[in-house]
Structure formats: structure tokens, C-alpha cells
Short mmCIF file of C-alpha atoms and ligand atoms in Angstrom, two decimals:
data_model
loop_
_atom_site.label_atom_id
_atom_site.label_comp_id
_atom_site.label_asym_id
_atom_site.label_seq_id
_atom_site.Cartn_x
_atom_site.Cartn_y
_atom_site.Cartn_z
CA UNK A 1 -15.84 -15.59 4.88
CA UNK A 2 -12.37 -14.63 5.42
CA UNK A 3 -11.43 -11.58 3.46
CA UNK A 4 -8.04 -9.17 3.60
CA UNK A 5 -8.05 -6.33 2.08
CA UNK A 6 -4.11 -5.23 2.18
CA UNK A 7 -1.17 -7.26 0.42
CA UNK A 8 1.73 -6.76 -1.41
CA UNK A 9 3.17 -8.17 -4.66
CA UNK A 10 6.90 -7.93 -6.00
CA UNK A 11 4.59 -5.29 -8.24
CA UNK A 12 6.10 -3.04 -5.32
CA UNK A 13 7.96 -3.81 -1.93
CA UNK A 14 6.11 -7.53 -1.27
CA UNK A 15 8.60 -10.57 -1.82
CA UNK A 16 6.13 -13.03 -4.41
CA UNK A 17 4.51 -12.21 -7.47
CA UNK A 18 1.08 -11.74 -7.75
CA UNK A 19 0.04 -15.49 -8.60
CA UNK A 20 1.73 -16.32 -5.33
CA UNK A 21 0.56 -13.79 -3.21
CA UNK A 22 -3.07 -15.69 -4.36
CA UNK A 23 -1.74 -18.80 -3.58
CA UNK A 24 -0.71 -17.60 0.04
CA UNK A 25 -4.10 -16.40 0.83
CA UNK A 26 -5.42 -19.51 -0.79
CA UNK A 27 -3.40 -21.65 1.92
CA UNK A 28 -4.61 -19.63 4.74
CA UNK A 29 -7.91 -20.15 3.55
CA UNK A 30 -8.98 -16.66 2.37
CA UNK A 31 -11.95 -16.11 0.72
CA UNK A 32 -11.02 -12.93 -0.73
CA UNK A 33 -7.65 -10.88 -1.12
CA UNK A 34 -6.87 -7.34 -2.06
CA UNK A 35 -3.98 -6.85 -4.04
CA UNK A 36 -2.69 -3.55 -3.20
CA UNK A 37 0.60 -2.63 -4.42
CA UNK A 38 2.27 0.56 -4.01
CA UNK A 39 1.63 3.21 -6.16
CA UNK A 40 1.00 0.50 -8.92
CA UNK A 41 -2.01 -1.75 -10.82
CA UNK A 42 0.88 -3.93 -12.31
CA UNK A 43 0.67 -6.61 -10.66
CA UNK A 44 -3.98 -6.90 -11.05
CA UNK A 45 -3.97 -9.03 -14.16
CA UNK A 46 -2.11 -11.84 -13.21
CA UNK A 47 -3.62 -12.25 -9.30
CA UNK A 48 -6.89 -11.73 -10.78
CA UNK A 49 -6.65 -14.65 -13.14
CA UNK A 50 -4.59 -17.34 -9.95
CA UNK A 51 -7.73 -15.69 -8.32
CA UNK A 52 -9.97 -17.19 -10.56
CA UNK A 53 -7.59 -20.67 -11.06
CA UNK A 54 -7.52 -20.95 -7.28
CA UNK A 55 -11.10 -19.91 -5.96
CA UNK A 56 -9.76 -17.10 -4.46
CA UNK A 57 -11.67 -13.88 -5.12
CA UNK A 58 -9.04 -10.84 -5.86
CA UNK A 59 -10.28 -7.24 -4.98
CA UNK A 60 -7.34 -5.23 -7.42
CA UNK A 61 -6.45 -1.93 -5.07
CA UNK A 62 -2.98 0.30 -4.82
CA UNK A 63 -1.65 1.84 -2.19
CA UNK A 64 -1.60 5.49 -3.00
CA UNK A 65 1.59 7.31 -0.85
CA UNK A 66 0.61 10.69 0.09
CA UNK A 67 2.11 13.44 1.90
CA UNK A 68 0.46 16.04 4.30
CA UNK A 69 2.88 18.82 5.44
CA UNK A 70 6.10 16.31 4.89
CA UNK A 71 4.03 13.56 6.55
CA UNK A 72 3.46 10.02 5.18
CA UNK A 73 -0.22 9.20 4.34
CA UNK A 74 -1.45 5.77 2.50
CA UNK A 75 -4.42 5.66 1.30
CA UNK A 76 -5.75 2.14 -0.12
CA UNK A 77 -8.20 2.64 -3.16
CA UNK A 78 -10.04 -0.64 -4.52
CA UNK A 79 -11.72 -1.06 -7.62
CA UNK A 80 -11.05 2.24 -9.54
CA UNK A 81 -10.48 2.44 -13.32
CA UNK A 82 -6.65 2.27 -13.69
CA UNK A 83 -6.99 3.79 -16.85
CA UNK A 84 -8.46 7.36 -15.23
CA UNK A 85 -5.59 10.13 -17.04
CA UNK A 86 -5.28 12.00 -13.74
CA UNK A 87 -5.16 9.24 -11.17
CA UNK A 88 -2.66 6.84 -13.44
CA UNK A 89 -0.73 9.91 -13.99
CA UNK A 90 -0.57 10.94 -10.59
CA UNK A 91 0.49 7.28 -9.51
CA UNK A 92 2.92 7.63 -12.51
CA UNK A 93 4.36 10.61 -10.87
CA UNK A 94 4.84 8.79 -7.16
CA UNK A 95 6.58 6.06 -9.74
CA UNK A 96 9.19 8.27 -10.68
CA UNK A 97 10.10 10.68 -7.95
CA UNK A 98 10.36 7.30 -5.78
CA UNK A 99 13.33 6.14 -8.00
CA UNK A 100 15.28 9.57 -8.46
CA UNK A 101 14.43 9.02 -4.49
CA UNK A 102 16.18 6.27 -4.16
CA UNK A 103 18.99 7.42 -6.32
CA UNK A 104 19.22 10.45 -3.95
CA UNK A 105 19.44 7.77 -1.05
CA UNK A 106 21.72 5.42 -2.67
CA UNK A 107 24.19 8.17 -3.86
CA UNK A 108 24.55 9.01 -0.27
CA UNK A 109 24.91 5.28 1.11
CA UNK A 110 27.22 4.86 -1.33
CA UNK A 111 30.36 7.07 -0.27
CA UNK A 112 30.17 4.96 3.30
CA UNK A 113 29.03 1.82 2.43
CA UNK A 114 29.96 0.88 -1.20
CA UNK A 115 26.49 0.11 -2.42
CA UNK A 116 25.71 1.24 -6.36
CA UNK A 117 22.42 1.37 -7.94
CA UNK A 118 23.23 -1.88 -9.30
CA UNK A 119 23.35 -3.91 -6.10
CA UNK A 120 19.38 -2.15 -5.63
CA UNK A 121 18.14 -2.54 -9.35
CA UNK A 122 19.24 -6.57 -8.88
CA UNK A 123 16.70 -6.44 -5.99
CA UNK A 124 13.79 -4.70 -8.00
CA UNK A 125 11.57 -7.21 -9.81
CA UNK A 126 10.85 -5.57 -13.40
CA UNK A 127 9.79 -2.07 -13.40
CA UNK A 128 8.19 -2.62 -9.95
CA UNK A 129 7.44 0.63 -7.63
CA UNK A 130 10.75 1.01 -5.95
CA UNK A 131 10.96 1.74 -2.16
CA UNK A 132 13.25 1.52 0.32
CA UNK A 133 12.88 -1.92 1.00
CA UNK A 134 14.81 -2.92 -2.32
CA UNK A 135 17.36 -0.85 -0.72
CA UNK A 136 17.34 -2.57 2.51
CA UNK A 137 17.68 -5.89 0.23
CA UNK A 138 20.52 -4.73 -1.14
CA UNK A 139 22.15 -3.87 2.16
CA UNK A 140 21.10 -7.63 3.16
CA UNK A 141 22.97 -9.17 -0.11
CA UNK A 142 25.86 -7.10 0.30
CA UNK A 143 26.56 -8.18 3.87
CA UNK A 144 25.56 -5.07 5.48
CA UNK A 145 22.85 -5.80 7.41
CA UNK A 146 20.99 -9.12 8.59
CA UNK A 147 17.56 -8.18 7.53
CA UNK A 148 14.78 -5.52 6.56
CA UNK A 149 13.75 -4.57 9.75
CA UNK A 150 17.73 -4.05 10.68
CA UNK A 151 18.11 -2.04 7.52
CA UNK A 152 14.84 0.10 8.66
CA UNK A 153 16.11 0.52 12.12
CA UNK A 154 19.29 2.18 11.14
CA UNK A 155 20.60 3.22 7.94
CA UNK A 156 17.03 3.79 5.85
CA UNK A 157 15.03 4.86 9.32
CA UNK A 158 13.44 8.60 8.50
CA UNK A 159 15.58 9.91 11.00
CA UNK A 160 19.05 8.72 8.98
CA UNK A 161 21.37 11.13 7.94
CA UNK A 162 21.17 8.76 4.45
CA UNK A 163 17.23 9.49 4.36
CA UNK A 164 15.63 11.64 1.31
CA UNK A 165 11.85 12.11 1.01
CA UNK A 166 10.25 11.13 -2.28
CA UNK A 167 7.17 14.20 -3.81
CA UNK A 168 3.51 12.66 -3.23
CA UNK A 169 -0.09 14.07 -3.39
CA UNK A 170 -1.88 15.32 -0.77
CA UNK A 171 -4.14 12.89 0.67
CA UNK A 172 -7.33 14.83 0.06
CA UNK A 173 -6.79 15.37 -3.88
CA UNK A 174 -5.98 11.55 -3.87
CA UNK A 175 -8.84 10.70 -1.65
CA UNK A 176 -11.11 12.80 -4.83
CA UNK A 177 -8.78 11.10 -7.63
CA UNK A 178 -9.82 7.99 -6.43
CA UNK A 179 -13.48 8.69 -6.38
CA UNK A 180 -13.93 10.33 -9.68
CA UNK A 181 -11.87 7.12 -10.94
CA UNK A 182 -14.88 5.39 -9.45
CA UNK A 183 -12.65 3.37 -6.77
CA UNK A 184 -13.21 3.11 -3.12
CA UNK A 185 -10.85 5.03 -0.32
CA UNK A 186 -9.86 3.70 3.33
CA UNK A 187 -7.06 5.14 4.96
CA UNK A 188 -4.37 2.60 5.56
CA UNK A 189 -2.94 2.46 9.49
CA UNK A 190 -4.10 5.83 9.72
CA UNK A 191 -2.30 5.84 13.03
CA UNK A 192 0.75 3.74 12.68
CA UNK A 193 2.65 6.16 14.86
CA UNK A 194 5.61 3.28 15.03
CA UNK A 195 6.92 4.42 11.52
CA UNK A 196 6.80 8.21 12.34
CA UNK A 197 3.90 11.34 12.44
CA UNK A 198 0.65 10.58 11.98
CA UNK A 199 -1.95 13.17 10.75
CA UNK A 200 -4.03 14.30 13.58
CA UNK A 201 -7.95 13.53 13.40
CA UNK A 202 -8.82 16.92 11.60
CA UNK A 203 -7.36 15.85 8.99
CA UNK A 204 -9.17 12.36 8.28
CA UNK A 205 -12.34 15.37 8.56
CA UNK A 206 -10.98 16.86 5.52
CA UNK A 207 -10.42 13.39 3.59
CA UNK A 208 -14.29 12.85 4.72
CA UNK A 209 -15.18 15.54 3.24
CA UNK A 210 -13.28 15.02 -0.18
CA UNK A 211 -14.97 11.28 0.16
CA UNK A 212 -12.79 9.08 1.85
CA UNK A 213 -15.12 6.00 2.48
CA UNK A 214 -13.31 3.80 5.45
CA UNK A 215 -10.49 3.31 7.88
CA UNK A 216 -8.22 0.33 8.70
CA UNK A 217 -8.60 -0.14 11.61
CA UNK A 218 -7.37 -3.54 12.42
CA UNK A 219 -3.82 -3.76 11.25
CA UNK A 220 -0.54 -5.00 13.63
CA UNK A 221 0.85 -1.04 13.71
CA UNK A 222 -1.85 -0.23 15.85
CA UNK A 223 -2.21 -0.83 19.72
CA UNK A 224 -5.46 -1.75 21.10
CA UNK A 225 -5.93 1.75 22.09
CA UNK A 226 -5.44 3.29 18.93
CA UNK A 227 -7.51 0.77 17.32
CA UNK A 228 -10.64 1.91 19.89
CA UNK A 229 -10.30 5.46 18.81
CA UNK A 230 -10.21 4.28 15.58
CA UNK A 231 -13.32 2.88 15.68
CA UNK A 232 -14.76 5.38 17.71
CA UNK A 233 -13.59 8.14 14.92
CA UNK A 234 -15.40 5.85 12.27
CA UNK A 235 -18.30 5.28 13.99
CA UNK A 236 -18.87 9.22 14.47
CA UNK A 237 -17.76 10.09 10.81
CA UNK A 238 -19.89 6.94 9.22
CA UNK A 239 -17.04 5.31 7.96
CA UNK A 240 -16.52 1.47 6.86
CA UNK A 241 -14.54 -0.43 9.13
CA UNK A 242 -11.65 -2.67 7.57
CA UNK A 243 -8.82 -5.36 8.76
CA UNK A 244 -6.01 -6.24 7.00
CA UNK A 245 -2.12 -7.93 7.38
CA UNK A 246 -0.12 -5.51 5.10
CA UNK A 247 1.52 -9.12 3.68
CA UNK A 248 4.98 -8.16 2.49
CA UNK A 249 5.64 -11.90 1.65
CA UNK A 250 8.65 -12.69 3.47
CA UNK A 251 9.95 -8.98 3.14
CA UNK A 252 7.68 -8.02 6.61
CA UNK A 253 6.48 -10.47 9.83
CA UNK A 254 3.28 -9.58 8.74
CA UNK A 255 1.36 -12.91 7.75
CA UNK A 256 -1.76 -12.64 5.13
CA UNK A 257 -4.53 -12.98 6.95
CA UNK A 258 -3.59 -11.87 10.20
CA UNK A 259 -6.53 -8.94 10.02
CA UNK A 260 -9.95 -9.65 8.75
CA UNK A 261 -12.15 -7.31 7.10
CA UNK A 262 -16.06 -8.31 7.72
CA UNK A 263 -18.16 -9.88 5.55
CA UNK A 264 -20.46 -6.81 5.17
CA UNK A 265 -17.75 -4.22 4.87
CA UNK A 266 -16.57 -5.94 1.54
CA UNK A 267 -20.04 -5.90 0.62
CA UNK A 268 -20.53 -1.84 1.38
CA UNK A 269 -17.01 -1.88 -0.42
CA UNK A 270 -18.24 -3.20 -3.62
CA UNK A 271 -21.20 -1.58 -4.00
CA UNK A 272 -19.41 1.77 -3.70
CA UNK A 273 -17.16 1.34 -6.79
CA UNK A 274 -18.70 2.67 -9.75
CA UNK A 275 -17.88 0.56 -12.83
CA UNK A 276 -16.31 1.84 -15.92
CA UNK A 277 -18.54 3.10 -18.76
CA UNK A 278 -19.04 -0.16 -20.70
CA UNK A 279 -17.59 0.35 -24.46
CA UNK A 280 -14.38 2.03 -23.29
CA UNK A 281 -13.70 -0.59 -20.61
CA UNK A 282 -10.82 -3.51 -21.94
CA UNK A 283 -11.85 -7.50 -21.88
CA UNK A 284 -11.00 -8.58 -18.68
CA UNK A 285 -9.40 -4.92 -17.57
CA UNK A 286 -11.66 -5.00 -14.28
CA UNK A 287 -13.85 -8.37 -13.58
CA UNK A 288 -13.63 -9.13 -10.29
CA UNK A 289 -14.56 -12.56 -10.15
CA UNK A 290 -17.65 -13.45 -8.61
CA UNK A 291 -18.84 -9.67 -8.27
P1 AMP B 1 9.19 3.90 1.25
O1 AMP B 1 7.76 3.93 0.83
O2 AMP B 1 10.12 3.67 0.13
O3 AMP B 1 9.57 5.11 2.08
O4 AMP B 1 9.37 2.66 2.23
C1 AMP B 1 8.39 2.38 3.17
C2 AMP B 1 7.92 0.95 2.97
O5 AMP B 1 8.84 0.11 3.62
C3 AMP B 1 6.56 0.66 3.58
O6 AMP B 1 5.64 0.42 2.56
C4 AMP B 1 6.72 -0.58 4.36
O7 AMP B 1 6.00 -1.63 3.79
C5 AMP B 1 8.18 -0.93 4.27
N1 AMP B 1 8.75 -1.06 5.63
C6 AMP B 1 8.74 -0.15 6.61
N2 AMP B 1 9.38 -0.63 7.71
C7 AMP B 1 9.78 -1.87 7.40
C8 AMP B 1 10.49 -2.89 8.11
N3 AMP B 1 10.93 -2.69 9.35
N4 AMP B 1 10.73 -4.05 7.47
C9 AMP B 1 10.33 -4.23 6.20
N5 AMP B 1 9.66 -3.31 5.48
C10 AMP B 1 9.39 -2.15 6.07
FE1 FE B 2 5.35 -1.63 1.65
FE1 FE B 3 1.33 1.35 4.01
ZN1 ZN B 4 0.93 -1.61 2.61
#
């Protein structure tokens, strides 16, 4: 079984839409694929049903972006209700503050480099979770800059003078949103120290406590080193174990597929969701084929 647990649609920052994003893992031969979009369920409907066209089995997740004292924290949640008020309004809330965000950013890229919201909203697929990679593709169309990672490495790097910060949860009240939404919470490249701060261990203790369920530990952020404290951090704190590529499509070098999560991790993952009380739940709103 070869299962990945961390992807990306044009939903948010990824490059395909959903039904491709299947089709990808499909080619690489992936047994299962997690769908997890930023701040956004979007994109579950139509991956679930390629999922079910292709053979592919699609966990439907999101990306939650958190902050803890100014620094960035994703946690992954699979399987919740994406109806829950708080949780969908919370994620609602990321929505928004992420565009005035990238107004904020744009505004100030503007006066030196000529780029409008227009040249960004061309890159943003629908009403997709907007981050600054639509800005870096942007900068690419306009001439600006060769690529993403050139973009990230200069003009939209958190150190740039053309930088804002976008208003997130803190990771413990999402890690608890996610639960009592009945979903399942890992902590994605919990020490990805290559895109800035990490939070120290103490405060993976607190997300424990609030009833964070795994880490990602396997993911191409993190050196071999980090990866065995990882797993030594798990292994005292009980938590699942997962491994993932963080597939972008062709907006990262990631490739789906690169990480694996084990066979009996996904297992421990589904049996930790809680479904949805039956008569309130929508046809189709959370089958996850083959479960
Ligand atoms: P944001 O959440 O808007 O601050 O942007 C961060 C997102 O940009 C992350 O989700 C990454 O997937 C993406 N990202 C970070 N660095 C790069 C890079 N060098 N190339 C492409 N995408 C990147
Ligand atoms: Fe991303
Ligand atoms: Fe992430
Ligand atoms: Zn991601």
C-alpha cells in the first residue's frame, strides 16, 4: 500500500485541480491520497469522486495555518465534518485575512515593481485560498522573476521588507477545533526550520494535551536528524507517525509520493475520526471510498 497523506489542489497554492491531483497519485501508483488544501475543503468533492473513477482512495484533509507567538504552525486535520460552525468559520477567517494579506503585500510590491492585484487575481483559480505563491506567479508572468522558489528567496521571503503576516489561530484551539469536528490532527513539518522558527518541543506538549494525534515526520523540509528526534518525540508522546510529499503540482519540486505514510498509521488514522451524526450528514458530503 502506498499512501500520502499531504497534497495540494489549485483549491489553494497546488498547480492542478483536484481531479488531477488524483490522477497524479494514480500514475505514481498510490493507493491512497490526502487532499489537503490550505485553509480550505473546496477542492474534497471533486478528488473524492476521480478517487472513486480512478481506484484511488482520497482521505479529504486541510491544512489549518496557525500562529504561535508570530510563528507559522500547520496543522493537517483529516476527516472532520466541514460543516462544524466554529472550525469552518475559523478556516473562513484564515480565508479572508490571507487576501487583505496579500493586498497588504501587493500594495507594497506595487510602488517598486508595477504589479496590481490584477496580475495576482489572474493567477488565483476561483475563490481558491490565496497565498503567496499566487503572488510569486504573478511576479513569474510579469517577467520579474524566473520561478517560485526565486520569488520566495527574495521579494516574498519573511524577512522582505514587502512581507505582511496574515491573523491565524493558535495551534492548540485548532488542534481542539479539529477534534470536536471529529477530524484527526498531525502536525505538518513540525520542524521545517528552512522556512523560518519552529515551535520548540513544549509546545507540541501543549497540542498533546489539547489532542493532537500525530506528527509528520517524513517530509523533504526535514534533515535526517530532525526526522530522528521526530520520531523519538512521537514515540515518547504516543503519537502516529506519518510521511508525506507536500505535492504543490508543478508550483513546488516536491513530487506526490515522495513520503509514505504506513499502512497501519492510515489505519489508526481512520479509526480516530468520528463520523458525523447520521440525519444531518449531506449524500456524499463525507464517504471516503472504501472506508
Ligand atoms: P503563505 O501561506 O501565503 O505565507 O505562503 C506559504 C506557502 O508557500 C506554503 O504553503 C508553501 O507551500 C509555499 N512555499 C513556500 N516556499 C516556497 C517555494 N520556495 N516555492 C514554492 N512554494 C513555496
Ligand atoms: Fe502551500
Ligand atoms: Fe505546510
Ligand atoms: Zn502543505
Amino acid at each position: 500500500m502506498r499512501i500520502d497523506l499531504h497534497t495540494h489542489s489549485n483549491a489553494s497554492d497546488g498547480t492542478q485541480e483536484p481531479a488531477e491531483v488524483v490522477a497524479s497519485a494514480a500514475a505514481a501508483g498510490l493507493d491512497v491520497v490526502a487532499l489537503t488544501d490550505h485553509d480550505t475543503s473546496a477542492g474534497w468533492a471533486e478528488a473524492i469522486a476521480a478517487g472513486e473513477r480512478l481506484g484511488v482512495r482520497v482521505l479529504p484533509g486541510v491544512e489549518v495555518s496557525c500562529l504561535q507567538r508570530g510563528i507559522s504552525v500547520h496543522l493537517l486535520s483529516y476527516l472532520h465534518d466541514p460543516a462544524h460552525p466554529a472550525l469552518a468559520a475559523l478556516l473562513e477567517g484564515s480565508r479572508t485575512s490571507r487576501l487583505t494579506r496579500a493586498r497588504s503585500m501587493v500594495e507594497r510590491l506595487g510602488a517598486d515593481t508595477g504589479l496590481t492585484w490584477e496580475d495576482v487575481l489572474a493567477q488565483v483559480h476561483g475563490d481558491a485560498t490565496v497565498g503567496r505563491p499566487h503572488i510569486a506567479d504573478a511576479l513569474v508572468a510579469k517577467g520579474l522573476v524566473p520561478d517560485r522558489d526565486e520569488a520566495f528567496a527574495t521579494l516574498l521571503s519573511g524577512r522582505s521588507r514587502y512581507f505582511v503576516p496574515h491573523s491565524a489561530p493558535d495551534p492548540v484551539e485548532a488542534v481542539r477545533l479539529v477534534r470536536e469536528a471529529g477530524g484527526v490532527p498531525v502536525l505538518a513539518h513540525p520542524a521545517a526550520s528552512k522556512r523560518g522558527s519552529c515551535i520548540a518541543d513544549t509546545d507540541i506538549d501543549e497540542m498533546v494535551e489539547a489532542g493532537l494525534l500525530g506528527l509528520e515526520v517524513d517530509h523533504r523540509d526535514h534533515s535526517a536528524d530532525e526526522r530522528a528526534h521526530l520520531r523519538d518525540v512521537a514515540r515518547g508522546l504516543d503519537l502516529l507517525v506519518t510521511g508525506s510529499s507536500d505535492y504543490h503540482g508543478a508550483g513546488k519540486k516536491n513530487l506526490i509520493g515522495e513520503h509514505l505514510t504506513a499502512p497501519d498509521v492510515l489505519e489508526a488514522v481512520l479509526a480516530a475520526a468520528r463520523p458525523p451524526a447520521e440525519p444531518q450528514s449531506r449524500a456524499g458530503g463525507r464517504h471516503v471510498p472504501g472506508a
